[in-house]
mmCIF file of N, CA and C in Angstrom:
data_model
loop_
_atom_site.group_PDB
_atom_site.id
_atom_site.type_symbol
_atom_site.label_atom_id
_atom_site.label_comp_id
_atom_site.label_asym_id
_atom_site.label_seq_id
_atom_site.Cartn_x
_atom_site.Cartn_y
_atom_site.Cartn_z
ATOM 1 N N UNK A 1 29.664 44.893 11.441
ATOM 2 C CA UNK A 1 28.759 43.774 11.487
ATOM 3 C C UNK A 1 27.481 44.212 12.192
ATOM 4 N N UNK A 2 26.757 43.743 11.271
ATOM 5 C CA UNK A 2 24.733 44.089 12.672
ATOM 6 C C UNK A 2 24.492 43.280 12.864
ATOM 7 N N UNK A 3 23.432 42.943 14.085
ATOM 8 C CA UNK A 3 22.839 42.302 14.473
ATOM 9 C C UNK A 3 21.647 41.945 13.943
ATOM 10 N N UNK A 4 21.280 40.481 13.944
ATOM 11 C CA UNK A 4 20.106 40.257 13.380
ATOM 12 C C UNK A 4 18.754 40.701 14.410
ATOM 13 N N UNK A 5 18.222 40.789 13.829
ATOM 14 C CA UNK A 5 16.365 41.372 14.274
ATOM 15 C C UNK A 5 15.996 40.821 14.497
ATOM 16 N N UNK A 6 14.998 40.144 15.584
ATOM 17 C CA UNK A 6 14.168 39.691 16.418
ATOM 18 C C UNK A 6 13.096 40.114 16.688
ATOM 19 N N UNK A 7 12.124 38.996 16.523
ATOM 20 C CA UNK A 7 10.772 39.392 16.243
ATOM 21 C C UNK A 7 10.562 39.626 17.921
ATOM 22 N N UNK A 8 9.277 40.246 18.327
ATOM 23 C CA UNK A 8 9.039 40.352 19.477
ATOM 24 C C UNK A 8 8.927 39.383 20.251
ATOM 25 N N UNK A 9 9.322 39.634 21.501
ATOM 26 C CA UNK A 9 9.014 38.462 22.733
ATOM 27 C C UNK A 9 7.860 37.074 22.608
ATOM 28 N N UNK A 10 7.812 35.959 22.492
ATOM 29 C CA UNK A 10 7.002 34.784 22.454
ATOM 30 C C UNK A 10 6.145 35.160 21.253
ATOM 31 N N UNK A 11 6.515 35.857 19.697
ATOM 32 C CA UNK A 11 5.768 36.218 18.754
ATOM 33 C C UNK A 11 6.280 34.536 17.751
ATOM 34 N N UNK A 12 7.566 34.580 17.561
ATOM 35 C CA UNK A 12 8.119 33.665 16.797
ATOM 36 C C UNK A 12 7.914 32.348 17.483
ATOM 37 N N UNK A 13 8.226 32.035 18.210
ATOM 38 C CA UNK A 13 7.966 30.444 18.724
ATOM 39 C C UNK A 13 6.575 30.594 18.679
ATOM 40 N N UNK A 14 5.412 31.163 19.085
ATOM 41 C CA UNK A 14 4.236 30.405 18.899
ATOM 42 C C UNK A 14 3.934 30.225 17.515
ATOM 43 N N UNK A 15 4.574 31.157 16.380
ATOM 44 C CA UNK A 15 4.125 30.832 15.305
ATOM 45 C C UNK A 15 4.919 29.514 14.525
ATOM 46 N N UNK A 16 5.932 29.714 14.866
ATOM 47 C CA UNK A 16 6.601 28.326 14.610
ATOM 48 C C UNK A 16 6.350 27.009 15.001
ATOM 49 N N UNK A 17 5.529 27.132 16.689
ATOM 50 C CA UNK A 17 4.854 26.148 17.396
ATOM 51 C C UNK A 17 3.775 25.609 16.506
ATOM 52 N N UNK A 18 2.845 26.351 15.618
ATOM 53 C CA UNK A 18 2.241 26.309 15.224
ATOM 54 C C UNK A 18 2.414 25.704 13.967
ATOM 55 N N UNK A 19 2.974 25.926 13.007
ATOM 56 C CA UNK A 19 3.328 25.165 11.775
ATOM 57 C C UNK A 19 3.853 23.792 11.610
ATOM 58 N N UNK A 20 4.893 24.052 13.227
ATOM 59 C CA UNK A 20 5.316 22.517 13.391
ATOM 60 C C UNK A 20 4.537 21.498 13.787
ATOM 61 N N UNK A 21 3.718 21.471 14.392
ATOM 62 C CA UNK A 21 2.057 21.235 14.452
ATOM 63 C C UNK A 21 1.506 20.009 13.654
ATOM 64 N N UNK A 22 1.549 21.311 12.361
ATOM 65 C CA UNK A 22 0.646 20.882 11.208
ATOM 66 C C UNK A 22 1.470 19.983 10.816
ATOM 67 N N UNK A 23 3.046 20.303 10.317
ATOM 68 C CA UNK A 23 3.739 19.382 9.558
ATOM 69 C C UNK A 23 3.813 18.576 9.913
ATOM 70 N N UNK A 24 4.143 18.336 11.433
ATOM 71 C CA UNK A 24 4.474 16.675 12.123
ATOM 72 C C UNK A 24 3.295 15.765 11.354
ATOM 73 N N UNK A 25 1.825 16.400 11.846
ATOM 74 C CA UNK A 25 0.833 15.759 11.620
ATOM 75 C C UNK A 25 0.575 15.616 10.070
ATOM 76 N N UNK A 26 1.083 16.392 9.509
ATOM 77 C CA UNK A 26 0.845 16.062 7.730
ATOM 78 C C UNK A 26 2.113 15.048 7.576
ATOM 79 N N UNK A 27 3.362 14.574 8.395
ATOM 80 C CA UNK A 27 4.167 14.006 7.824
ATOM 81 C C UNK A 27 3.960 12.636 8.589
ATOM 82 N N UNK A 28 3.032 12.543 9.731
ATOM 83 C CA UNK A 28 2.855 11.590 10.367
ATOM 84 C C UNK A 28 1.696 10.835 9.734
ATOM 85 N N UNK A 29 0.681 11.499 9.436
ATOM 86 C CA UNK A 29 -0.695 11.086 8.343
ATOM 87 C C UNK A 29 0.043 10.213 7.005
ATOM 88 N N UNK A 30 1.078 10.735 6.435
ATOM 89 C CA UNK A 30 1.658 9.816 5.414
ATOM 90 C C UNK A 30 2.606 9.099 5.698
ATOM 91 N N UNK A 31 3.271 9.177 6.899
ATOM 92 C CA UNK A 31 3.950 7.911 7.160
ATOM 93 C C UNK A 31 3.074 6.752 7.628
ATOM 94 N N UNK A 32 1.790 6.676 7.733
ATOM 95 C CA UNK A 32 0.900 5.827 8.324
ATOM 96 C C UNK A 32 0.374 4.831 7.250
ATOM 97 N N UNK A 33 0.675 5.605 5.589
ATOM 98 C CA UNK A 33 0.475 4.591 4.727
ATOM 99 C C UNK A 33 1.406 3.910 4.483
ATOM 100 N N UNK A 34 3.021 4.418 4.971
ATOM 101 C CA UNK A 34 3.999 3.592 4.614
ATOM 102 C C UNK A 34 4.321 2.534 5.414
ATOM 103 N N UNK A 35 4.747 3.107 6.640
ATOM 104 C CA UNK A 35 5.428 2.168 7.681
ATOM 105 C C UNK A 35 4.424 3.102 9.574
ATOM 106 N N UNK A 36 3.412 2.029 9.414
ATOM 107 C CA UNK A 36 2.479 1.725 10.148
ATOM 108 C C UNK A 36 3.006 2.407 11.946
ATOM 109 N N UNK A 37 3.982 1.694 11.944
ATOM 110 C CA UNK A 37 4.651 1.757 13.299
ATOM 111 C C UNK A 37 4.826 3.073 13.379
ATOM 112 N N UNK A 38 5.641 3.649 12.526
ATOM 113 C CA UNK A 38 6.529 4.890 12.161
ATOM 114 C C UNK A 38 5.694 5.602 12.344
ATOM 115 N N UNK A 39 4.363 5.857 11.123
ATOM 116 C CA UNK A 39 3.552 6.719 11.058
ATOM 117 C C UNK A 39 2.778 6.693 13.346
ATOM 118 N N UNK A 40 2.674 5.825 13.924
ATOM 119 C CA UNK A 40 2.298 5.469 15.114
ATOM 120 C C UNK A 40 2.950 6.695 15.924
ATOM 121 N N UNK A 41 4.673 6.434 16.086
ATOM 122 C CA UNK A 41 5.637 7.157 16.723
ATOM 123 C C UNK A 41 5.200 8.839 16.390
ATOM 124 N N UNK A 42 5.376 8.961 14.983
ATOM 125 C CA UNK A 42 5.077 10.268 14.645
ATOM 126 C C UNK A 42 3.951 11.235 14.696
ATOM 127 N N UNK A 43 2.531 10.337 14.966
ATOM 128 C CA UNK A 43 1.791 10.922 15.230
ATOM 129 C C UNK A 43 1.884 11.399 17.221
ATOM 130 N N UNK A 44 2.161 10.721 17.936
ATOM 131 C CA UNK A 44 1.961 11.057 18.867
ATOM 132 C C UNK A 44 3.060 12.340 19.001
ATOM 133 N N UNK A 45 4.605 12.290 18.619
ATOM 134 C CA UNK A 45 5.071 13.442 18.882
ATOM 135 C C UNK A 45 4.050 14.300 18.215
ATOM 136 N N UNK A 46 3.311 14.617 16.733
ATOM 137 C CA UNK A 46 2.968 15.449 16.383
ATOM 138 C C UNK A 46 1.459 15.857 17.024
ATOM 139 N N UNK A 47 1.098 15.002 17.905
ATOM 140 C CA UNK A 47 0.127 15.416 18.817
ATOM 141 C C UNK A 47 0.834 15.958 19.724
ATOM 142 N N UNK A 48 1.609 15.436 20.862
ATOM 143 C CA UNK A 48 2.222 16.617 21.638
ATOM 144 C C UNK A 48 2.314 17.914 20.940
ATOM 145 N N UNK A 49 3.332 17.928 19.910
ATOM 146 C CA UNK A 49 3.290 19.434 19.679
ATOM 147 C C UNK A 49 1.730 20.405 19.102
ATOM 148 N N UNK A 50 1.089 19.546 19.082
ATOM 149 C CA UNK A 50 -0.297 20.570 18.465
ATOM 150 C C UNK A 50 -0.487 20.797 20.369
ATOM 151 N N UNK A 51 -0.314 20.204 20.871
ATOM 152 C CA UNK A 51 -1.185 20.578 22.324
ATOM 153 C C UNK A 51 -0.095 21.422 22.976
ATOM 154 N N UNK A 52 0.911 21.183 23.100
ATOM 155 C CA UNK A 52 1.878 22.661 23.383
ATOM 156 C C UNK A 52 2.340 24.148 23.318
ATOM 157 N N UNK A 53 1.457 23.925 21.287
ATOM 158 C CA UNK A 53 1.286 25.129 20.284
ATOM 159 C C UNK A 53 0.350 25.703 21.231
ATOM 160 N N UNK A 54 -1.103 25.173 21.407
ATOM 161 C CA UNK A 54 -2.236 25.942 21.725
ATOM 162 C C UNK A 54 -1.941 26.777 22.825
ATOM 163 N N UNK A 55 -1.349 26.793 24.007
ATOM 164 C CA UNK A 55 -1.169 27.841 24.687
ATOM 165 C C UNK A 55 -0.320 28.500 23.964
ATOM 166 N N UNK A 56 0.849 28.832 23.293
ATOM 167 C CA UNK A 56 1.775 29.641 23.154
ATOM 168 C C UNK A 56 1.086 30.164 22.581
ATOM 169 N N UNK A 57 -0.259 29.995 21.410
ATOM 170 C CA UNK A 57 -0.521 30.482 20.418
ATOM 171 C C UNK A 57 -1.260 31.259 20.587
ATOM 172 N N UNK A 58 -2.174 31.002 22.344
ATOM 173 C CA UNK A 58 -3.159 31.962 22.769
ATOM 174 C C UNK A 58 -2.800 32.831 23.556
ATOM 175 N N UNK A 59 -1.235 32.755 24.299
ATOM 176 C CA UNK A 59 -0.488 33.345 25.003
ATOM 177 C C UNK A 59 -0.147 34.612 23.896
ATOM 178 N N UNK A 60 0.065 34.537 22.923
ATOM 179 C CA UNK A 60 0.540 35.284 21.828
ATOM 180 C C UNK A 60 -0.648 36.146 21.126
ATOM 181 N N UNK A 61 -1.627 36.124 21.102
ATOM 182 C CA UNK A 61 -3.062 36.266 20.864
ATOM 183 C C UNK A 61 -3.342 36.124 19.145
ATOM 184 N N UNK A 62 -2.743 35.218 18.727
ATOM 185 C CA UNK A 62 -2.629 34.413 17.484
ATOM 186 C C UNK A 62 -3.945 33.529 17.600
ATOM 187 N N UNK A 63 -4.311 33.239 16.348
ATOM 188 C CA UNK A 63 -5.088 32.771 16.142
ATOM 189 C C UNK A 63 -4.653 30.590 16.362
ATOM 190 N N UNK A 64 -5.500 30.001 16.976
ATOM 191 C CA UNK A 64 -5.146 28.776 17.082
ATOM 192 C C UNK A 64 -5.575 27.656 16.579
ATOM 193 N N UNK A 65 -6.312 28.037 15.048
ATOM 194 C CA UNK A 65 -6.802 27.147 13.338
ATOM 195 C C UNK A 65 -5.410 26.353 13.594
ATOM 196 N N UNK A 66 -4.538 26.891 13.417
ATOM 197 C CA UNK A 66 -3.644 25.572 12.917
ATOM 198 C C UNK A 66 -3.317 24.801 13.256
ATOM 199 N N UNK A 67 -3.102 24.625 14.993
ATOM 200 C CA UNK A 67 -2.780 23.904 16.355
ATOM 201 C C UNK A 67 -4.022 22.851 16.344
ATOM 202 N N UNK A 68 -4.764 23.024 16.663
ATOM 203 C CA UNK A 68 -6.218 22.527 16.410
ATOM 204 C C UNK A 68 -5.953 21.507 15.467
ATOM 205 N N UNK A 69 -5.789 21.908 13.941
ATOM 206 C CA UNK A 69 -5.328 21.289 12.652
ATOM 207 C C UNK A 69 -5.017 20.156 13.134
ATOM 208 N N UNK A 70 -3.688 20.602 13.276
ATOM 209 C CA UNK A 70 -2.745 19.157 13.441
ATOM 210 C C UNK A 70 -3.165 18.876 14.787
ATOM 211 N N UNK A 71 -3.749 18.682 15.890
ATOM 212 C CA UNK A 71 -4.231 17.971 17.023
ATOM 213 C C UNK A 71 -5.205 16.818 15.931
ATOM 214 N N UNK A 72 -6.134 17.687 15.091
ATOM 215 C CA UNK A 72 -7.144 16.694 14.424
ATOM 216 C C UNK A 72 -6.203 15.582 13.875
ATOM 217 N N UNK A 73 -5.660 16.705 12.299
ATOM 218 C CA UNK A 73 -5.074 15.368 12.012
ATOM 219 C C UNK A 73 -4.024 14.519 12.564
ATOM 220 N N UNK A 74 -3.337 14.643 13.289
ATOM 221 C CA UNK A 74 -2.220 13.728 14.344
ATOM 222 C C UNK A 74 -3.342 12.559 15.128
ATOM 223 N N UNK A 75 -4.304 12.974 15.524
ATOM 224 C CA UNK A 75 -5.411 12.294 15.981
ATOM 225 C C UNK A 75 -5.922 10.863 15.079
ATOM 226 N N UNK A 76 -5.905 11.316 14.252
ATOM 227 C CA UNK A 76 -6.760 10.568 12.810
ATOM 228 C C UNK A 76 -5.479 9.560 12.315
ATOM 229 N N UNK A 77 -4.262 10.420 12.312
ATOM 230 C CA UNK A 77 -3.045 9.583 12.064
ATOM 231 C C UNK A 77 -3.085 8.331 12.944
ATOM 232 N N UNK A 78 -2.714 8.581 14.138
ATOM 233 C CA UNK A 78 -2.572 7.952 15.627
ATOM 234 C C UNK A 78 -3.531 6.418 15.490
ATOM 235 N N UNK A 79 -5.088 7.146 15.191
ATOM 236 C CA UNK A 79 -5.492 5.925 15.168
ATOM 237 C C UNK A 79 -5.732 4.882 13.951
ATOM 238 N N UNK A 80 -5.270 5.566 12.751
ATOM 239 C CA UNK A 80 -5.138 4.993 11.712
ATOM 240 C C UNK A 80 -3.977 4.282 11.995
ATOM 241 N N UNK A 81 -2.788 4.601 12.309
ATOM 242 C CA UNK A 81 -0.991 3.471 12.253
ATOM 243 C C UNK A 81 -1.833 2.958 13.647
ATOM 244 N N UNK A 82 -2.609 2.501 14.893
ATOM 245 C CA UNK A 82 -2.615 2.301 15.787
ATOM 246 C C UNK A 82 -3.292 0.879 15.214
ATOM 247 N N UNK A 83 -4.394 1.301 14.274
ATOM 248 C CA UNK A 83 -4.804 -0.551 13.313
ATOM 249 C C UNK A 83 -4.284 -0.812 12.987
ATOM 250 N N UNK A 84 -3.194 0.278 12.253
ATOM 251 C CA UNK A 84 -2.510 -1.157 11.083
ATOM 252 C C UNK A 84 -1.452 -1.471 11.591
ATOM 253 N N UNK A 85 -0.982 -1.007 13.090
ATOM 254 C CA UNK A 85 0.256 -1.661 13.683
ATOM 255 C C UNK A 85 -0.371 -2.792 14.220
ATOM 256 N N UNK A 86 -1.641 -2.506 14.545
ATOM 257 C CA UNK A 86 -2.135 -3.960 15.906
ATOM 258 C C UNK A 86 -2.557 -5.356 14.964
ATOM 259 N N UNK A 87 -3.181 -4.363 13.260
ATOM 260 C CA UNK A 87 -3.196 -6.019 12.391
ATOM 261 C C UNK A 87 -2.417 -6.426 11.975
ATOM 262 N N UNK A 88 -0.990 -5.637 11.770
ATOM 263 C CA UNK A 88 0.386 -6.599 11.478
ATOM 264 C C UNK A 88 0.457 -7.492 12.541
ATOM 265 N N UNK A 89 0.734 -7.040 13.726
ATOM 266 C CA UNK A 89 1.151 -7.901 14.983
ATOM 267 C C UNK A 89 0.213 -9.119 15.106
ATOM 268 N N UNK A 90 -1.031 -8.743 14.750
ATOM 269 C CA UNK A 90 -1.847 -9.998 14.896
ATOM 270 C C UNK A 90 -1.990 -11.019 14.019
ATOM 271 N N UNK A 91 -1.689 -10.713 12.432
ATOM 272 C CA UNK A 91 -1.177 -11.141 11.502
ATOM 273 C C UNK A 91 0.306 -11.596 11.118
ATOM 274 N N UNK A 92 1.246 -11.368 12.274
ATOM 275 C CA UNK A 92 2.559 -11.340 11.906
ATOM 276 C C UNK A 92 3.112 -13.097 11.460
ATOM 277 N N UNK A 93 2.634 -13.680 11.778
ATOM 278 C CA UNK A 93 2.843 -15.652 11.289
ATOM 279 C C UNK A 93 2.059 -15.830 9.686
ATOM 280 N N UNK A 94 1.394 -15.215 9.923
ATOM 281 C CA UNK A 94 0.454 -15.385 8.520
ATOM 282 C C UNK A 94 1.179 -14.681 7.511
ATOM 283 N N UNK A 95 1.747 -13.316 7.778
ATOM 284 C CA UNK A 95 2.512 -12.534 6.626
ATOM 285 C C UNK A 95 3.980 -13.375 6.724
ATOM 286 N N UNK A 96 4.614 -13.907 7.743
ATOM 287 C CA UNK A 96 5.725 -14.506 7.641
ATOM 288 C C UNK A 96 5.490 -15.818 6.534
ATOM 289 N N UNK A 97 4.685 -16.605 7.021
ATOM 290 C CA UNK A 97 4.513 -17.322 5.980
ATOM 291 C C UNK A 97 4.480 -16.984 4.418
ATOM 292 N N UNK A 98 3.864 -16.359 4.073
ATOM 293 C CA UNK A 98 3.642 -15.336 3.044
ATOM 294 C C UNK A 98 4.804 -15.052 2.164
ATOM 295 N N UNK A 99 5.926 -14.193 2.726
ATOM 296 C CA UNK A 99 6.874 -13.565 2.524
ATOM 297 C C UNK A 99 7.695 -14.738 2.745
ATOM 298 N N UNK A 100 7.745 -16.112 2.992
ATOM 299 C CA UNK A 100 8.816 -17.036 2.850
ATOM 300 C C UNK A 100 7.678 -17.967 1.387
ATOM 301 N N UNK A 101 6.430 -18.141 1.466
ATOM 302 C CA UNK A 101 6.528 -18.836 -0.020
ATOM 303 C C UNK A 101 6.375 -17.777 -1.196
ATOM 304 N N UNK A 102 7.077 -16.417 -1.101
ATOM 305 C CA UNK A 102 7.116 -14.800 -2.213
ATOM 306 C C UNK A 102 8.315 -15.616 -2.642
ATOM 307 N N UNK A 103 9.079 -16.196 -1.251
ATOM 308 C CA UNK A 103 11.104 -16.550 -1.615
ATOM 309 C C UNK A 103 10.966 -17.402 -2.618
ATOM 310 N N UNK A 104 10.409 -18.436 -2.267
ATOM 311 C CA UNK A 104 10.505 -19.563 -3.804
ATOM 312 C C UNK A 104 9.518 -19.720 -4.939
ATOM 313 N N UNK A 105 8.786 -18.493 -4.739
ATOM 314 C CA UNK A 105 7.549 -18.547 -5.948
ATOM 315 C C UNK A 105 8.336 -17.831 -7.536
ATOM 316 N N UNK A 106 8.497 -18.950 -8.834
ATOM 317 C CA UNK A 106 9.394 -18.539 -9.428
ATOM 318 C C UNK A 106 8.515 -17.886 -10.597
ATOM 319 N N UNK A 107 6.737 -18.120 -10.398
ATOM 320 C CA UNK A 107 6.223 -17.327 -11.754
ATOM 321 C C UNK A 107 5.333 -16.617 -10.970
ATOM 322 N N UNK A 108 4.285 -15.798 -11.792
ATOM 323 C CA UNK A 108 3.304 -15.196 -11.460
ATOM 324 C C UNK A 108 2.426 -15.836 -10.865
ATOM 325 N N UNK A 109 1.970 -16.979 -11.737
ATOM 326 C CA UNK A 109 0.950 -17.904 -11.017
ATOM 327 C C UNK A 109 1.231 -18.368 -9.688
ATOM 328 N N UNK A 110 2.455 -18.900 -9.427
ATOM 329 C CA UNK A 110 2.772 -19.378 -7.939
ATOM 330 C C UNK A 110 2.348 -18.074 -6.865
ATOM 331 N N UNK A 111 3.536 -17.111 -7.328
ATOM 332 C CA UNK A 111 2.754 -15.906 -6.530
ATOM 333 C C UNK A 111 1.583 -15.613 -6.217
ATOM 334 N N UNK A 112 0.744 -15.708 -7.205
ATOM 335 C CA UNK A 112 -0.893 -15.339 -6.886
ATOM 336 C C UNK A 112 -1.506 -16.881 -6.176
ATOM 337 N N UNK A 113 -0.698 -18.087 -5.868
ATOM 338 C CA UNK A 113 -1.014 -19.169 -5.167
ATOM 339 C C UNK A 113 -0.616 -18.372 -4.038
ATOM 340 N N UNK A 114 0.523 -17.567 -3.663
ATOM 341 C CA UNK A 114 0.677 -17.409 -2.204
ATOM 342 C C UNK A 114 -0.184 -16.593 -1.811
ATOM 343 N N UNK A 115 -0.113 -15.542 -2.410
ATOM 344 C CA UNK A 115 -1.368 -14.531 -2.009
ATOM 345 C C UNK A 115 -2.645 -15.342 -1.737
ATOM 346 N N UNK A 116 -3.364 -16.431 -2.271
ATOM 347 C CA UNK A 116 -4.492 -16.744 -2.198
ATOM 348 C C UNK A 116 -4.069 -17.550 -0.438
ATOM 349 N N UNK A 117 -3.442 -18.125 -0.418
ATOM 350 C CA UNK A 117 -2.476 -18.999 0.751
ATOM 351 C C UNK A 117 -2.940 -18.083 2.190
ATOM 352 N N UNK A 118 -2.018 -16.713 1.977
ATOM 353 C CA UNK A 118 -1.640 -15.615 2.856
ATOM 354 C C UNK A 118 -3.417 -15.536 3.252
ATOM 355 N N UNK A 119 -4.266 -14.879 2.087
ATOM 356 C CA UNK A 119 -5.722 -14.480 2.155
ATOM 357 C C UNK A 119 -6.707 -15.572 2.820
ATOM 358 N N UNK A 120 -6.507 -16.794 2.677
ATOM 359 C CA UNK A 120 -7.131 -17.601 3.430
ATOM 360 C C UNK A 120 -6.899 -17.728 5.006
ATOM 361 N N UNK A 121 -5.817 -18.318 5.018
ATOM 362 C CA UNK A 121 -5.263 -18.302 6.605
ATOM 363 C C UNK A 121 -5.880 -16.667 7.206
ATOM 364 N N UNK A 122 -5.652 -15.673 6.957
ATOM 365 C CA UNK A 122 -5.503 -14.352 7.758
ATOM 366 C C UNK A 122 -7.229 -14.603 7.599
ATOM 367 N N UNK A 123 -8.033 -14.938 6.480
ATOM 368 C CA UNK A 123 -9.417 -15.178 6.942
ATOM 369 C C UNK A 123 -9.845 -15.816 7.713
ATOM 370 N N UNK A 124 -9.048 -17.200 8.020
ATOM 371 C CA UNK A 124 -9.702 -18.011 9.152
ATOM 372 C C UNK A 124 -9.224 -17.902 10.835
ATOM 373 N N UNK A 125 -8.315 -16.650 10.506
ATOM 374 C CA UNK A 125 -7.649 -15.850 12.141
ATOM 375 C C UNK A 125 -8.570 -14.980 12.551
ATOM 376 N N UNK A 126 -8.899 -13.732 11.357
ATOM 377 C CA UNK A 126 -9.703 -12.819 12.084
ATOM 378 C C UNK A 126 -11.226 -12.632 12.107
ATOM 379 N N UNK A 127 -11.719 -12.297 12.900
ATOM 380 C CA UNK A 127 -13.239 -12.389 13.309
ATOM 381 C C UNK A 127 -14.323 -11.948 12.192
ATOM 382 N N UNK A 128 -15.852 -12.760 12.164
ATOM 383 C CA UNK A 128 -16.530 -12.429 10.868
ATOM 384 C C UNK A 128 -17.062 -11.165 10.837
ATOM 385 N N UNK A 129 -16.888 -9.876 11.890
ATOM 386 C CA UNK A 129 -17.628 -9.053 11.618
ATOM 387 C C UNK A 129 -16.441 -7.860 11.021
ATOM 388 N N UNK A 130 -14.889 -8.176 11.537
ATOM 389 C CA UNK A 130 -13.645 -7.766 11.014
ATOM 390 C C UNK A 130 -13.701 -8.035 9.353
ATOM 391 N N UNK A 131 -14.070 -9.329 8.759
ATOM 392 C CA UNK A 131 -13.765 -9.819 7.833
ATOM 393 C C UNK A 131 -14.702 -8.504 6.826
ATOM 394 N N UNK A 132 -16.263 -8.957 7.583
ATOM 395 C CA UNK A 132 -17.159 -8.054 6.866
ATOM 396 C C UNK A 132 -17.144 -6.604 6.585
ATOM 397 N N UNK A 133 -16.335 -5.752 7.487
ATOM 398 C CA UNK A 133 -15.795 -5.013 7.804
ATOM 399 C C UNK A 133 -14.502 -4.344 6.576
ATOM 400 N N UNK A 134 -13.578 -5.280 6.302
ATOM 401 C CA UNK A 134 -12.846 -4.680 5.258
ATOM 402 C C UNK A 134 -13.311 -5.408 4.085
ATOM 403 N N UNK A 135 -14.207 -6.241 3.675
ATOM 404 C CA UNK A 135 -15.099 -6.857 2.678
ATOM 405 C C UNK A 135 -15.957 -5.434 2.328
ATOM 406 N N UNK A 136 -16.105 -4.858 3.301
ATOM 407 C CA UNK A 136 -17.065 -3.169 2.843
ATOM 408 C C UNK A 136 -16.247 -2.307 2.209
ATOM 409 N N UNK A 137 -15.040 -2.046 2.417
ATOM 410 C CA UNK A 137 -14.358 -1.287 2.196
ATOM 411 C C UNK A 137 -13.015 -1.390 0.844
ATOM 412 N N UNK A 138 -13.819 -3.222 0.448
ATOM 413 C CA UNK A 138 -12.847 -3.195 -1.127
ATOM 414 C C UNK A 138 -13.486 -2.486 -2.254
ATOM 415 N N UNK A 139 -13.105 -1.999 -2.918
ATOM 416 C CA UNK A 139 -13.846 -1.420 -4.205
ATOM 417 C C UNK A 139 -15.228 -2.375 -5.190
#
């Protein structure tokens, strides 16, 4: 039987420090379109690890593009799930409502009554420069 090979002393963990980095932050960036909160949780671990990478990575005399990377994007994540967790919560009566007249809406048309329902109320909660604000940003 042989032994397996081993890369040199602090060569492998910084480079591994490093990739894991990126991925947290590439898997935290798309959990932020799904589940807001989630994507929230995941960005901050995947910010810790970009800021942990950077010494190992300079300790190692590796280059530190990728650490950096994911600091950015974990960053960008963070505060992207950090809105859309704080406008659920602030919205959370308005979408409840919502999602209880989805329960008995039995055609299309009713549905697009709730949606119009949901869209009013959440307009007359949040502020006019908020409103104007994602009014910029519909197609």
């Amino acid at each position: 039987m042989s032994t397996p090979v081993q890369a040199p002393a602090g060569q492998q963990p910084a480079d591994s420090a490093g990739r894991r980095a990126i991925w947290l932050s590439i898997a935290a960036l798309a959990m932020t379109f799904m589940l807001p909160l989630a994507g929230l949780v995941m960005a901050l671990f995947a910010l810790m690890a970009g800021i942990r990478a950077l010494p190992l990575l300079k300790g190692a005399g590796k280059p530190t593009g990728i650490a950096v990377g994911g600091i950015a994007i974990s960053s960008i994540a963070l505060a992207m799930s950090a809105l859309a967790t704080g406008m659920q919560l602030y919205l959370m009566d308005e979408y409840s409502a919502y999602q209880e007249c989805m329960k008995g809406a039995g055609t299309v048309s009713s549905q697009g009554e709730c949606f119009i329902q949901f869209r009013e109320t959440a307009e007359r909660k949040l502020p006019p420069d908020v409103l104007e604000l994602l009014r910029a940003m519909q197609p």
